Every structure is written in C-alpha cells, then in structure tokens.
C-alpha cells in the first residue's frame, strides 16, 4: 500500500501537471518516492482512454463494492447521454500506473458533480484526486460528490478537504438473480429487441415519453435532436421494448452486463404514461435480467429506491450521502 507521506502535492492546475509530465519532470521518483513504489502519472482524459476507464471501474468494483454506484455501465451510459457535455471530456482526471488507470476524477454529465476514487492499493491518492476535482470539475456552486456511508476513509478525506454533507442522497438496490421471478407481458403485448443506433428516433421518442416529457412529437423533434448513441459494450439482446397491440412501443428496459463482472446493471427503465400499471416494465426487466443471468450475472444493481424494484425482489443495500464544497 502506498503511504500518504510518500505522496507529494500536485501542481496548481491540470495544465501544469501535463506540462511537467511531458517534460519528464513529474513523477513519483522525482518527488522522492522509494524505488519499491509504483510510478504514478497524471494526465487528462483522451478518447483512446475509454476502455482503460471501463477497466478501472470494473476492477474498482471487483475490489470495493462501495463504489458500485459508479460502475463501467453507468460510465458508458453517461458518455453518450444527450445531456453529457462532451466538450469537457479532457478535464476528466486519470492517474496511471503500469499502463492502467488506478485513480479517476470524472464529472457527472457536466461540471458541479463528480465521481472520485482510487483502487484500494492506491487509496492514498484519494485526497489528491479530490483536490483536482475541486479545482477542475466544479461549477459556480462548487463541487458535489456522493460517498458511501460506510466508507469512513473517503468521508474523512472529504471533510478534511472542506466538504460538507448535504441532504441529497442516493440508494443502490440489489437483486440476487437466483431469486429472480419471471413475469409475462399482458395479453396483446409482445417483446422486441430495440437497437438504439439503428432505431435512434424510436428509441429517443420512447424515452422522451417514458420520462414524462409529454406526448407532443413536434416539441420532441424541435428540442431533442435525434443523434444515434453508439455505446460500445451494449448487448442488443438486453435492450428490450414492449410492443402494444397496435404495434406502438409502450415501454423500454436496458440491462448491462460485462463478461469481466458478476453483476448486471439496470439503466434505464420507463413506460409511456398511458400503459403504466399493467406490469409491462416488470415483464421486460425480468426477461432482460434472465438473459443477463444466462450470460453469467449473479446479481443485479439499480440506482433507485422506488417500490417498483422492491416488488421485483430488489433490496436496498448501499446508501450514499452527498458532500459539497463551495
């Protein structure tokens, strides 16, 4: 484990960090680190780092499930979300050692909220990661982070950095897939796979209605430009829609699974208002989870505290509090 006293403070800005790294003036050796410690370098995110970030999040959650609220699938969903500000991507901070990411500061959609973490064996980096996020990922209201209520080291580091706990909270629910109960679609409805890229218009229009933006198609077309969202690891067999008797799409559910994990992640689930209360979303989700189970998933996670998931057997297992530094 890296000892905190061996770590040196980073320069005042990301630009200074990258300048020093480029000139080979910035690494742990030049800071007096002992030879047995792994070399750790910092640089901002580049497009070619996508898989490395996913690998980091997978490894992080293999070793420490207190970070399951931020996993590879949430990162992948966010990176192609219409609200995600791609122009800021180079501001994502990455700490590297032996060719892999060992720590990261990632903004959530846009500046003002961020995810900060390091692999357990690099936990001494966490205060530096927080410091970077406070400087580079804040907005006019400061920076907010979600910290697991049981992660005392991160809570202590956040408080030491001047973060104050807020009322905002986040809950993660879990389902043991051995306890999965399948349910059927109502009579007249059928299941179909939905490709968000090939059927981009239908996909976005379905989510527009399902997340209560209304049924005005002209407003949808005016305010939500149809842009195919090509998510690299999406398994199309886990992207499901329910077709109503008239052929229209009534609900959507997507489940994510990666062969290097033992869990499925649920994101998103929605039903058009006129079709709610019929058990359609529950049937879609149970089928998607059953398919993920067949691929090797042992459990499923969802960021929610809704009774809908409790009725399906999900239990509240992780709780996070938000801390903010102005």
PDB file of C-alpha atoms in Angstrom:
ATOM      1  CA  UNK A   1       0.000   0.000   0.000  1.00  0.00           C
ATOM      2  CA  UNK A   2       1.250   3.484  -0.829  1.00  0.00           C
ATOM      3  CA  UNK A   3       1.847   5.548   2.297  1.00  0.00           C
ATOM      4  CA  UNK A   4       0.323   9.006   2.392  1.00  0.00           C
ATOM      5  CA  UNK A   5       3.539  10.630   3.485  1.00  0.00           C
ATOM      6  CA  UNK A   6       5.225   9.496   0.256  1.00  0.00           C
ATOM      7  CA  UNK A   7       2.786  11.449  -1.885  1.00  0.00           C
ATOM      8  CA  UNK A   8       3.626  14.951  -2.999  1.00  0.00           C
ATOM      9  CA  UNK A   9       1.171  17.680  -3.840  1.00  0.00           C
ATOM     10  CA  UNK A  10       0.293  18.151  -7.495  1.00  0.00           C
ATOM     11  CA  UNK A  11       0.807  21.468  -9.269  1.00  0.00           C
ATOM     12  CA  UNK A  12      -1.958  24.046  -9.050  1.00  0.00           C
ATOM     13  CA  UNK A  13      -3.679  23.137 -12.313  1.00  0.00           C
ATOM     14  CA  UNK A  14      -4.159  20.296 -14.766  1.00  0.00           C
ATOM     15  CA  UNK A  15      -2.220  22.243 -17.402  1.00  0.00           C
ATOM     16  CA  UNK A  16       0.808  22.467 -15.113  1.00  0.00           C
ATOM     17  CA  UNK A  17       0.566  18.744 -14.363  1.00  0.00           C
ATOM     18  CA  UNK A  18       0.577  17.816 -18.031  1.00  0.00           C
ATOM     19  CA  UNK A  19       3.425  20.218 -18.817  1.00  0.00           C
ATOM     20  CA  UNK A  20       5.611  18.693 -16.129  1.00  0.00           C
ATOM     21  CA  UNK A  21       4.756  15.146 -17.199  1.00  0.00           C
ATOM     22  CA  UNK A  22       5.584  15.962 -20.824  1.00  0.00           C
ATOM     23  CA  UNK A  23       8.984  17.318 -19.793  1.00  0.00           C
ATOM     24  CA  UNK A  24       9.609  14.248 -17.616  1.00  0.00           C
ATOM     25  CA  UNK A  25       9.784  16.436 -14.531  1.00  0.00           C
ATOM     26  CA  UNK A  26       6.745  14.981 -12.843  1.00  0.00           C
ATOM     27  CA  UNK A  27       6.574  11.524 -11.435  1.00  0.00           C
ATOM     28  CA  UNK A  28       6.842   9.822  -8.087  1.00  0.00           C
ATOM     29  CA  UNK A  29      10.588   9.217  -8.467  1.00  0.00           C
ATOM     30  CA  UNK A  30      11.266  12.963  -8.733  1.00  0.00           C
ATOM     31  CA  UNK A  31       9.182  13.511  -5.610  1.00  0.00           C
ATOM     32  CA  UNK A  32      11.454  11.267  -3.556  1.00  0.00           C
ATOM     33  CA  UNK A  33       9.367   8.128  -3.709  1.00  0.00           C
ATOM     34  CA  UNK A  34      11.113   4.922  -2.759  1.00  0.00           C
ATOM     35  CA  UNK A  35      12.081   2.600  -5.608  1.00  0.00           C
ATOM     36  CA  UNK A  36       9.639  -0.098  -4.488  1.00  0.00           C
ATOM     37  CA  UNK A  37       6.634   2.174  -5.007  1.00  0.00           C
ATOM     38  CA  UNK A  38       4.891   2.041  -8.381  1.00  0.00           C
ATOM     39  CA  UNK A  39       5.268   5.080 -10.590  1.00  0.00           C
ATOM     40  CA  UNK A  40       2.058   7.065 -10.888  1.00  0.00           C
ATOM     41  CA  UNK A  41       1.486   9.664 -13.595  1.00  0.00           C
ATOM     42  CA  UNK A  42      -1.410  12.012 -14.201  1.00  0.00           C
ATOM     43  CA  UNK A  43      -2.992  13.228 -17.414  1.00  0.00           C
ATOM     44  CA  UNK A  44      -6.358  14.347 -18.676  1.00  0.00           C
ATOM     45  CA  UNK A  45      -8.736  12.010 -20.473  1.00  0.00           C
ATOM     46  CA  UNK A  46      -8.277  11.278 -24.166  1.00  0.00           C
ATOM     47  CA  UNK A  47     -10.662   9.414 -26.458  1.00  0.00           C
ATOM     48  CA  UNK A  48      -8.327   6.423 -26.563  1.00  0.00           C
ATOM     49  CA  UNK A  49      -8.645   6.073 -22.759  1.00  0.00           C
ATOM     50  CA  UNK A  50     -12.259   4.883 -22.905  1.00  0.00           C
ATOM     51  CA  UNK A  51     -11.530   1.179 -22.451  1.00  0.00           C
ATOM     52  CA  UNK A  52      -8.954   1.897 -19.740  1.00  0.00           C
ATOM     53  CA  UNK A  53     -11.545   3.830 -17.724  1.00  0.00           C
ATOM     54  CA  UNK A  54     -14.054   0.993 -18.101  1.00  0.00           C
ATOM     55  CA  UNK A  55     -11.362  -1.473 -16.975  1.00  0.00           C
ATOM     56  CA  UNK A  56     -10.585   0.738 -13.966  1.00  0.00           C
ATOM     57  CA  UNK A  57     -14.241   0.855 -12.928  1.00  0.00           C
ATOM     58  CA  UNK A  58     -14.584  -2.901 -13.358  1.00  0.00           C
ATOM     59  CA  UNK A  59     -11.510  -3.565 -11.205  1.00  0.00           C
ATOM     60  CA  UNK A  60     -12.581  -0.983  -8.635  1.00  0.00           C
ATOM     61  CA  UNK A  61     -15.935  -2.680  -8.142  1.00  0.00           C
ATOM     62  CA  UNK A  62     -14.371  -6.119  -8.036  1.00  0.00           C
ATOM     63  CA  UNK A  63     -12.353  -4.957  -5.039  1.00  0.00           C
ATOM     64  CA  UNK A  64     -14.703  -2.476  -3.373  1.00  0.00           C
ATOM     65  CA  UNK A  65     -18.489  -2.561  -3.869  1.00  0.00           C
ATOM     66  CA  UNK A  66     -18.914   0.728  -2.010  1.00  0.00           C
ATOM     67  CA  UNK A  67     -18.320   2.293  -5.435  1.00  0.00           C
ATOM     68  CA  UNK A  68     -20.975   0.266  -7.261  1.00  0.00           C
ATOM     69  CA  UNK A  69     -22.979   3.470  -7.747  1.00  0.00           C
ATOM     70  CA  UNK A  70     -20.279   4.286 -10.301  1.00  0.00           C
ATOM     71  CA  UNK A  71     -19.573   1.304 -12.493  1.00  0.00           C
ATOM     72  CA  UNK A  72     -18.454   0.758 -16.084  1.00  0.00           C
ATOM     73  CA  UNK A  73     -22.053   0.638 -17.360  1.00  0.00           C
ATOM     74  CA  UNK A  74     -23.022   3.921 -15.733  1.00  0.00           C
ATOM     75  CA  UNK A  75     -19.951   5.490 -17.318  1.00  0.00           C
ATOM     76  CA  UNK A  76     -20.864   4.049 -20.724  1.00  0.00           C
ATOM     77  CA  UNK A  77     -24.490   5.190 -20.443  1.00  0.00           C
ATOM     78  CA  UNK A  78     -23.412   8.679 -19.424  1.00  0.00           C
ATOM     79  CA  UNK A  79     -20.783   9.170 -22.139  1.00  0.00           C
ATOM     80  CA  UNK A  80     -23.413   9.001 -24.886  1.00  0.00           C
ATOM     81  CA  UNK A  81     -26.244  10.659 -22.982  1.00  0.00           C
ATOM     82  CA  UNK A  82     -27.678  13.726 -24.765  1.00  0.00           C
ATOM     83  CA  UNK A  83     -27.082  15.854 -21.674  1.00  0.00           C
ATOM     84  CA  UNK A  84     -23.444  14.836 -21.288  1.00  0.00           C
ATOM     85  CA  UNK A  85     -21.137  17.732 -22.183  1.00  0.00           C
ATOM     86  CA  UNK A  86     -18.536  16.058 -24.385  1.00  0.00           C
ATOM     87  CA  UNK A  87     -16.610  19.304 -24.797  1.00  0.00           C
ATOM     88  CA  UNK A  88     -15.348  18.905 -21.227  1.00  0.00           C
ATOM     89  CA  UNK A  89     -14.021  15.344 -21.544  1.00  0.00           C
ATOM     90  CA  UNK A  90     -10.338  16.317 -21.422  1.00  0.00           C
ATOM     91  CA  UNK A  91     -10.984  17.634 -17.906  1.00  0.00           C
ATOM     92  CA  UNK A  92     -11.577  14.115 -16.604  1.00  0.00           C
ATOM     93  CA  UNK A  93      -8.515  13.372 -14.481  1.00  0.00           C
ATOM     94  CA  UNK A  94      -6.781   9.994 -14.696  1.00  0.00           C
ATOM     95  CA  UNK A  95      -3.944   8.621 -12.582  1.00  0.00           C
ATOM     96  CA  UNK A  96      -1.926   5.863 -14.265  1.00  0.00           C
ATOM     97  CA  UNK A  97       0.465   3.177 -13.060  1.00  0.00           C
ATOM     98  CA  UNK A  98       1.926   0.280 -15.041  1.00  0.00           C
ATOM     99  CA  UNK A  99      -0.207   1.146 -18.048  1.00  0.00           C
ATOM    100  CA  UNK A 100      -3.567   1.140 -16.298  1.00  0.00           C
ATOM    101  CA  UNK A 101      -5.817   3.690 -14.634  1.00  0.00           C
ATOM    102  CA  UNK A 102      -5.570   3.477 -10.837  1.00  0.00           C
ATOM    103  CA  UNK A 103      -7.499   6.630  -9.920  1.00  0.00           C
ATOM    104  CA  UNK A 104     -10.015   8.921 -11.566  1.00  0.00           C
ATOM    105  CA  UNK A 105     -11.989  12.133 -11.165  1.00  0.00           C
ATOM    106  CA  UNK A 106     -14.970  12.082 -13.561  1.00  0.00           C
ATOM    107  CA  UNK A 107     -17.596  14.789 -13.842  1.00  0.00           C
ATOM    108  CA  UNK A 108     -21.222  13.655 -13.898  1.00  0.00           C
ATOM    109  CA  UNK A 109     -22.885  14.926 -17.120  1.00  0.00           C
ATOM    110  CA  UNK A 110     -21.400  18.413 -16.623  1.00  0.00           C
ATOM    111  CA  UNK A 111     -19.322  20.259 -14.058  1.00  0.00           C
ATOM    112  CA  UNK A 112     -20.609  20.588 -10.492  1.00  0.00           C
ATOM    113  CA  UNK A 113     -20.838  16.908  -9.524  1.00  0.00           C
ATOM    114  CA  UNK A 114     -18.063  14.335  -9.804  1.00  0.00           C
ATOM    115  CA  UNK A 115     -17.032  10.792  -9.020  1.00  0.00           C
ATOM    116  CA  UNK A 116     -13.652  10.376  -7.327  1.00  0.00           C
ATOM    117  CA  UNK A 117     -11.977   7.086  -6.490  1.00  0.00           C
ATOM    118  CA  UNK A 118      -8.745   5.104  -6.479  1.00  0.00           C
ATOM    119  CA  UNK A 119      -8.074   1.389  -6.421  1.00  0.00           C
ATOM    120  CA  UNK A 120      -7.721   0.188  -2.793  1.00  0.00           C
ATOM    121  CA  UNK A 121      -3.952  -0.272  -3.072  1.00  0.00           C
ATOM    122  CA  UNK A 122      -3.717   3.350  -4.252  1.00  0.00           C
ATOM    123  CA  UNK A 123      -6.124   4.788  -1.696  1.00  0.00           C
ATOM    124  CA  UNK A 124      -3.543   7.358  -0.554  1.00  0.00           C
ATOM    125  CA  UNK A 125      -4.189   9.125  -3.882  1.00  0.00           C
ATOM    126  CA  UNK A 126      -7.766   9.937  -2.898  1.00  0.00           C
ATOM    127  CA  UNK A 127      -7.089  13.351  -1.269  1.00  0.00           C
ATOM    128  CA  UNK A 128      -5.153  14.402  -4.369  1.00  0.00           C
ATOM    129  CA  UNK A 129      -7.964  13.210  -6.629  1.00  0.00           C
ATOM    130  CA  UNK A 130     -10.443  15.225  -4.561  1.00  0.00           C
ATOM    131  CA  UNK A 131      -8.192  18.260  -4.750  1.00  0.00           C
ATOM    132  CA  UNK A 132      -8.007  18.001  -8.525  1.00  0.00           C
ATOM    133  CA  UNK A 133     -11.784  17.597  -8.836  1.00  0.00           C
ATOM    134  CA  UNK A 134     -12.364  20.659  -6.652  1.00  0.00           C
ATOM    135  CA  UNK A 135     -10.160  22.773  -8.894  1.00  0.00           C
ATOM    136  CA  UNK A 136     -11.058  21.450 -12.320  1.00  0.00           C
ATOM    137  CA  UNK A 137     -14.598  19.985 -12.169  1.00  0.00           C
ATOM    138  CA  UNK A 138     -16.515  22.498 -10.061  1.00  0.00           C
ATOM    139  CA  UNK A 139     -19.163  24.923 -11.286  1.00  0.00           C
ATOM    140  CA  UNK A 140     -20.337  28.231  -9.832  1.00  0.00           C
ATOM    141  CA  UNK A 141     -21.944  26.410  -6.899  1.00  0.00           C
ATOM    142  CA  UNK A 142     -18.839  24.367  -6.118  1.00  0.00           C
ATOM    143  CA  UNK A 143     -18.493  20.584  -6.323  1.00  0.00           C
ATOM    144  CA  UNK A 144     -20.679  17.758  -5.057  1.00  0.00           C
ATOM    145  CA  UNK A 145     -19.642  14.122  -4.580  1.00  0.00           C
ATOM    146  CA  UNK A 146     -21.557  11.028  -3.444  1.00  0.00           C
ATOM    147  CA  UNK A 147     -19.767   8.977  -0.780  1.00  0.00           C
ATOM    148  CA  UNK A 148     -20.852   5.616   0.606  1.00  0.00           C
ATOM    149  CA  UNK A 149     -21.986   5.961   4.213  1.00  0.00           C
ATOM    150  CA  UNK A 150     -19.700   3.108   5.227  1.00  0.00           C
ATOM    151  CA  UNK A 151     -16.566   4.388   3.538  1.00  0.00           C
ATOM    152  CA  UNK A 152     -15.055   6.160   6.517  1.00  0.00           C
ATOM    153  CA  UNK A 153     -11.728   6.901   4.811  1.00  0.00           C
ATOM    154  CA  UNK A 154     -13.388   8.803   1.956  1.00  0.00           C
ATOM    155  CA  UNK A 155     -15.759  10.605   4.319  1.00  0.00           C
ATOM    156  CA  UNK A 156     -12.804  11.730   6.454  1.00  0.00           C
ATOM    157  CA  UNK A 157     -10.887  12.878   3.362  1.00  0.00           C
ATOM    158  CA  UNK A 158     -13.902  14.813   2.072  1.00  0.00           C
ATOM    159  CA  UNK A 159     -14.399  16.574   5.399  1.00  0.00           C
ATOM    160  CA  UNK A 160     -10.693  17.359   5.656  1.00  0.00           C
ATOM    161  CA  UNK A 161     -10.918  18.951   2.206  1.00  0.00           C
ATOM    162  CA  UNK A 162     -13.775  21.194   3.314  1.00  0.00           C
ATOM    163  CA  UNK A 163     -16.762  19.226   2.001  1.00  0.00           C
ATOM    164  CA  UNK A 164     -19.991  19.480   3.980  1.00  0.00           C
ATOM    165  CA  UNK A 165     -22.719  16.851   3.993  1.00  0.00           C
ATOM    166  CA  UNK A 166     -25.959  17.766   2.220  1.00  0.00           C
ATOM    167  CA  UNK A 167     -29.491  16.376   2.333  1.00  0.00           C
ATOM    168  CA  UNK A 168     -29.196  14.832  -1.141  1.00  0.00           C
ATOM    169  CA  UNK A 169     -28.898  11.044  -1.033  1.00  0.00           C
ATOM    170  CA  UNK A 170     -28.567   8.081  -3.377  1.00  0.00           C
ATOM    171  CA  UNK A 171     -29.577   4.448  -2.887  1.00  0.00           C
ATOM    172  CA  UNK A 172     -28.427   1.336  -4.694  1.00  0.00           C
ATOM    173  CA  UNK A 173     -30.644  -1.761  -4.686  1.00  0.00           C
ATOM    174  CA  UNK A 174     -29.528  -5.321  -5.374  1.00  0.00           C
ATOM    175  CA  UNK A 175     -31.238  -8.490  -6.524  1.00  0.00           C
ATOM    176  CA  UNK A 176     -29.759 -11.976  -6.217  1.00  0.00           C
ATOM    177  CA  UNK A 177     -30.583 -13.402  -9.635  1.00  0.00           C
ATOM    178  CA  UNK A 178     -31.149 -16.848  -8.147  1.00  0.00           C
ATOM    179  CA  UNK A 179     -34.277 -15.250  -6.685  1.00  0.00           C
ATOM    180  CA  UNK A 180     -35.401 -13.712  -9.970  1.00  0.00           C
ATOM    181  CA  UNK A 181     -39.117 -14.228 -10.639  1.00  0.00           C
ATOM    182  CA  UNK A 182     -40.165 -14.033 -14.265  1.00  0.00           C
ATOM    183  CA  UNK A 183     -43.401 -12.323 -15.263  1.00  0.00           C
ATOM    184  CA  UNK A 184     -45.350 -12.266 -18.524  1.00  0.00           C
ATOM    185  CA  UNK A 185     -46.413  -9.347 -20.662  1.00  0.00           C
ATOM    186  CA  UNK A 186     -50.133  -8.571 -20.690  1.00  0.00           C
ATOM    187  CA  UNK A 187     -52.241 -10.181 -23.396  1.00  0.00           C
ATOM    188  CA  UNK A 188     -51.784  -8.496 -26.751  1.00  0.00           C
ATOM    189  CA  UNK A 189     -48.307  -7.160 -25.960  1.00  0.00           C
ATOM    190  CA  UNK A 190     -45.120  -8.630 -27.374  1.00  0.00           C
ATOM    191  CA  UNK A 191     -41.417  -8.321 -26.677  1.00  0.00           C
ATOM    192  CA  UNK A 192     -38.888  -6.992 -29.138  1.00  0.00           C
ATOM    193  CA  UNK A 193     -35.216  -6.016 -29.066  1.00  0.00           C
ATOM    194  CA  UNK A 194     -34.540  -2.330 -29.696  1.00  0.00           C
ATOM    195  CA  UNK A 195     -31.314  -1.147 -31.314  1.00  0.00           C
ATOM    196  CA  UNK A 196     -30.667   2.418 -30.065  1.00  0.00           C
ATOM    197  CA  UNK A 197     -28.429   3.144 -33.065  1.00  0.00           C
ATOM    198  CA  UNK A 198     -30.417   1.659 -35.937  1.00  0.00           C
ATOM    199  CA  UNK A 199     -33.693   2.831 -34.384  1.00  0.00           C
ATOM    200  CA  UNK A 200     -32.440   6.079 -32.878  1.00  0.00           C
ATOM    201  CA  UNK A 201     -35.642   8.045 -33.498  1.00  0.00           C
ATOM    202  CA  UNK A 202     -37.923   5.407 -31.948  1.00  0.00           C
ATOM    203  CA  UNK A 203     -35.522   4.974 -29.041  1.00  0.00           C
ATOM    204  CA  UNK A 204     -35.345   8.660 -28.161  1.00  0.00           C
ATOM    205  CA  UNK A 205     -39.065   9.242 -28.721  1.00  0.00           C
ATOM    206  CA  UNK A 206     -39.858   6.329 -26.409  1.00  0.00           C
ATOM    207  CA  UNK A 207     -37.598   7.680 -23.653  1.00  0.00           C
ATOM    208  CA  UNK A 208     -38.978  11.183 -24.173  1.00  0.00           C
ATOM    209  CA  UNK A 209     -42.491   9.963 -23.398  1.00  0.00           C
ATOM    210  CA  UNK A 210     -41.446   7.417 -20.796  1.00  0.00           C
ATOM    211  CA  UNK A 211     -39.651  10.010 -18.706  1.00  0.00           C
ATOM    212  CA  UNK A 212     -42.642  12.358 -18.732  1.00  0.00           C
ATOM    213  CA  UNK A 213     -41.570  14.997 -21.239  1.00  0.00           C
ATOM    214  CA  UNK A 214     -45.000  14.846 -22.827  1.00  0.00           C
ATOM    215  CA  UNK A 215     -46.581  13.489 -25.988  1.00  0.00           C
ATOM    216  CA  UNK A 216     -46.024  16.452 -28.284  1.00  0.00           C
ATOM    217  CA  UNK A 217     -43.999  14.962 -31.127  1.00  0.00           C
ATOM    218  CA  UNK A 218     -43.255  18.350 -32.657  1.00  0.00           C
ATOM    219  CA  UNK A 219     -41.774  19.579 -29.389  1.00  0.00           C
ATOM    220  CA  UNK A 220     -39.703  16.400 -29.166  1.00  0.00           C
ATOM    221  CA  UNK A 221     -38.338  16.854 -32.678  1.00  0.00           C
ATOM    222  CA  UNK A 222     -37.635  20.531 -32.022  1.00  0.00           C
ATOM    223  CA  UNK A 223     -35.839  20.154 -28.695  1.00  0.00           C
ATOM    224  CA  UNK A 224     -34.316  16.659 -28.732  1.00  0.00           C
ATOM    225  CA  UNK A 225     -32.320  16.181 -31.950  1.00  0.00           C
ATOM    226  CA  UNK A 226     -32.055  12.533 -32.922  1.00  0.00           C
ATOM    227  CA  UNK A 227     -28.415  11.502 -32.597  1.00  0.00           C
ATOM    228  CA  UNK A 228     -27.554   7.781 -32.669  1.00  0.00           C
ATOM    229  CA  UNK A 229     -25.956   6.837 -29.358  1.00  0.00           C
ATOM    230  CA  UNK A 230     -23.350   4.201 -30.111  1.00  0.00           C
ATOM    231  CA  UNK A 231     -22.438   2.614 -26.788  1.00  0.00           C
ATOM    232  CA  UNK A 232     -19.534   0.242 -27.276  1.00  0.00           C
ATOM    233  CA  UNK A 233     -20.480  -2.595 -24.951  1.00  0.00           C
ATOM    234  CA  UNK A 234     -24.247  -2.548 -25.326  1.00  0.00           C
ATOM    235  CA  UNK A 235     -25.660  -6.037 -25.761  1.00  0.00           C
ATOM    236  CA  UNK A 236     -28.686  -5.567 -28.003  1.00  0.00           C
ATOM    237  CA  UNK A 237     -30.310  -8.696 -26.578  1.00  0.00           C
ATOM    238  CA  UNK A 238     -30.507  -6.874 -23.249  1.00  0.00           C
ATOM    239  CA  UNK A 239     -32.133  -3.779 -24.813  1.00  0.00           C
ATOM    240  CA  UNK A 240     -35.838  -4.586 -24.847  1.00  0.00           C
ATOM    241  CA  UNK A 241     -39.092  -2.879 -25.715  1.00  0.00           C
ATOM    242  CA  UNK A 242     -42.733  -3.943 -25.381  1.00  0.00           C
ATOM    243  CA  UNK A 243     -44.949  -3.599 -28.425  1.00  0.00           C
ATOM    244  CA  UNK A 244     -48.595  -2.698 -27.829  1.00  0.00           C
ATOM    245  CA  UNK A 245     -51.392  -4.418 -29.771  1.00  0.00           C
ATOM    246  CA  UNK A 246     -51.341  -1.554 -32.286  1.00  0.00           C
ATOM    247  CA  UNK A 247     -47.606  -2.047 -32.857  1.00  0.00           C
ATOM    248  CA  UNK A 248     -46.522   1.052 -30.950  1.00  0.00           C
ATOM    249  CA  UNK A 249     -43.695   0.891 -28.420  1.00  0.00           C
ATOM    250  CA  UNK A 250     -45.078   1.021 -24.884  1.00  0.00           C
ATOM    251  CA  UNK A 251     -42.040   0.587 -22.620  1.00  0.00           C
ATOM    252  CA  UNK A 252     -38.280   0.170 -22.598  1.00  0.00           C
ATOM    253  CA  UNK A 253     -35.730  -1.591 -20.428  1.00  0.00           C
ATOM    254  CA  UNK A 254     -31.969  -1.926 -20.764  1.00  0.00           C
ATOM    255  CA  UNK A 255     -29.661  -4.126 -18.708  1.00  0.00           C
ATOM    256  CA  UNK A 256     -25.875  -4.055 -18.966  1.00  0.00           C
ATOM    257  CA  UNK A 257     -23.501  -6.948 -18.451  1.00  0.00           C
ATOM    258  CA  UNK A 258     -19.753  -7.341 -18.984  1.00  0.00           C
ATOM    259  CA  UNK A 259     -18.001 -10.707 -19.063  1.00  0.00           C
ATOM    260  CA  UNK A 260     -15.427  -9.488 -16.527  1.00  0.00           C
ATOM    261  CA  UNK A 261     -18.071  -8.800 -13.874  1.00  0.00           C
ATOM    262  CA  UNK A 262     -20.550 -10.883 -11.893  1.00  0.00           C
ATOM    263  CA  UNK A 263     -23.361  -8.335 -11.940  1.00  0.00           C
ATOM    264  CA  UNK A 264     -25.909  -6.758 -14.243  1.00  0.00           C
ATOM    265  CA  UNK A 265     -26.724  -3.059 -14.088  1.00  0.00           C
ATOM    266  CA  UNK A 266     -30.188  -1.672 -14.805  1.00  0.00           C
ATOM    267  CA  UNK A 267     -30.353   1.610 -16.768  1.00  0.00           C
ATOM    268  CA  UNK A 268     -32.919   2.825 -17.842  1.00  0.00           C
ATOM    269  CA  UNK A 269     -36.479   1.529 -17.367  1.00  0.00           C
ATOM    270  CA  UNK A 270     -39.530   3.513 -18.445  1.00  0.00           C
ATOM    271  CA  UNK A 271     -43.134   3.124 -19.576  1.00  0.00           C
ATOM    272  CA  UNK A 272     -45.263   5.555 -21.575  1.00  0.00           C
ATOM    273  CA  UNK A 273     -47.866   7.033 -19.163  1.00  0.00           C
ATOM    274  CA  UNK A 274     -50.879   5.529 -20.920  1.00  0.00           C
ATOM    275  CA  UNK A 275     -49.526   1.992 -20.487  1.00  0.00           C
ATOM    276  CA  UNK A 276     -48.466   2.164 -16.851  1.00  0.00           C
ATOM    277  CA  UNK A 277     -49.880  -0.099 -14.169  1.00  0.00           C
ATOM    278  CA  UNK A 278     -50.117  -3.164 -16.410  1.00  0.00           C
ATOM    279  CA  UNK A 279     -46.901  -4.911 -15.362  1.00  0.00           C
ATOM    280  CA  UNK A 280     -45.200  -4.226 -18.693  1.00  0.00           C
ATOM    281  CA  UNK A 281     -41.934  -2.830 -17.304  1.00  0.00           C
ATOM    282  CA  UNK A 282     -41.692  -5.650 -14.757  1.00  0.00           C
ATOM    283  CA  UNK A 283     -42.022  -8.236 -17.535  1.00  0.00           C
ATOM    284  CA  UNK A 284     -39.381  -6.513 -19.659  1.00  0.00           C
ATOM    285  CA  UNK A 285     -36.948  -6.199 -16.764  1.00  0.00           C
ATOM    286  CA  UNK A 286     -37.360  -9.794 -15.626  1.00  0.00           C
ATOM    287  CA  UNK A 287     -36.684 -11.028 -19.168  1.00  0.00           C
ATOM    288  CA  UNK A 288     -33.630  -8.794 -19.570  1.00  0.00           C
ATOM    289  CA  UNK A 289     -32.243  -9.918 -16.197  1.00  0.00           C
ATOM    290  CA  UNK A 290     -32.890 -13.553 -17.055  1.00  0.00           C
ATOM    291  CA  UNK A 291     -30.857 -13.093 -20.245  1.00  0.00           C
ATOM    292  CA  UNK A 292     -28.055 -11.443 -18.261  1.00  0.00           C
ATOM    293  CA  UNK A 293     -28.142 -14.350 -15.808  1.00  0.00           C
ATOM    294  CA  UNK A 294     -27.679 -16.766 -18.701  1.00  0.00           C
ATOM    295  CA  UNK A 295     -24.552 -14.797 -19.652  1.00  0.00           C
ATOM    296  CA  UNK A 296     -23.077 -15.167 -16.160  1.00  0.00           C
ATOM    297  CA  UNK A 297     -24.551 -12.412 -13.988  1.00  0.00           C
ATOM    298  CA  UNK A 298     -25.096 -13.459 -10.375  1.00  0.00           C
ATOM    299  CA  UNK A 299     -26.748 -10.294  -9.124  1.00  0.00           C
ATOM    300  CA  UNK A 300     -28.229  -7.064 -10.426  1.00  0.00           C
ATOM    301  CA  UNK A 301     -27.883  -3.471  -9.239  1.00  0.00           C
ATOM    302  CA  UNK A 302     -30.008  -0.407  -9.843  1.00  0.00           C
ATOM    303  CA  UNK A 303     -29.608   3.151  -8.547  1.00  0.00           C
ATOM    304  CA  UNK A 304     -33.081   3.700  -7.128  1.00  0.00           C
ATOM    305  CA  UNK A 305     -35.244   3.416  -4.044  1.00  0.00           C
ATOM    306  CA  UNK A 306     -38.556   3.021  -5.876  1.00  0.00           C
ATOM    307  CA  UNK A 307     -41.144   0.497  -4.631  1.00  0.00           C
ATOM    308  CA  UNK A 308     -41.312  -0.816  -8.213  1.00  0.00           C
ATOM    309  CA  UNK A 309     -37.959  -2.533  -7.715  1.00  0.00           C
ATOM    310  CA  UNK A 310     -38.793  -3.776  -4.235  1.00  0.00           C
ATOM    311  CA  UNK A 311     -41.823  -5.566  -5.669  1.00  0.00           C
ATOM    312  CA  UNK A 312     -39.459  -7.373  -8.033  1.00  0.00           C
ATOM    313  CA  UNK A 313     -37.283  -8.533  -5.125  1.00  0.00           C
ATOM    314  CA  UNK A 314     -34.605  -5.835  -5.102  1.00  0.00           C
ATOM    315  CA  UNK A 315     -33.326  -4.849  -1.667  1.00  0.00           C
ATOM    316  CA  UNK A 316     -31.710  -1.596  -0.551  1.00  0.00           C
ATOM    317  CA  UNK A 317     -28.077  -2.468   0.101  1.00  0.00           C
ATOM    318  CA  UNK A 318     -25.940   0.641  -0.434  1.00  0.00           C
ATOM    319  CA  UNK A 319     -26.612   4.193   0.719  1.00  0.00           C
ATOM    320  CA  UNK A 320     -24.700   7.310  -0.309  1.00  0.00           C
ATOM    321  CA  UNK A 321     -24.692  10.827   1.058  1.00  0.00           C
ATOM    322  CA  UNK A 322     -23.701  13.866  -0.975  1.00  0.00           C
ATOM    323  CA  UNK A 323     -20.999  16.206   0.215  1.00  0.00           C
ATOM    324  CA  UNK A 324     -20.398  19.628  -1.294  1.00  0.00           C
ATOM    325  CA  UNK A 325     -17.542  22.086  -1.238  1.00  0.00           C
ATOM    326  CA  UNK A 326     -18.399  25.647  -2.199  1.00  0.00           C
TER     327      UNK A 326
END
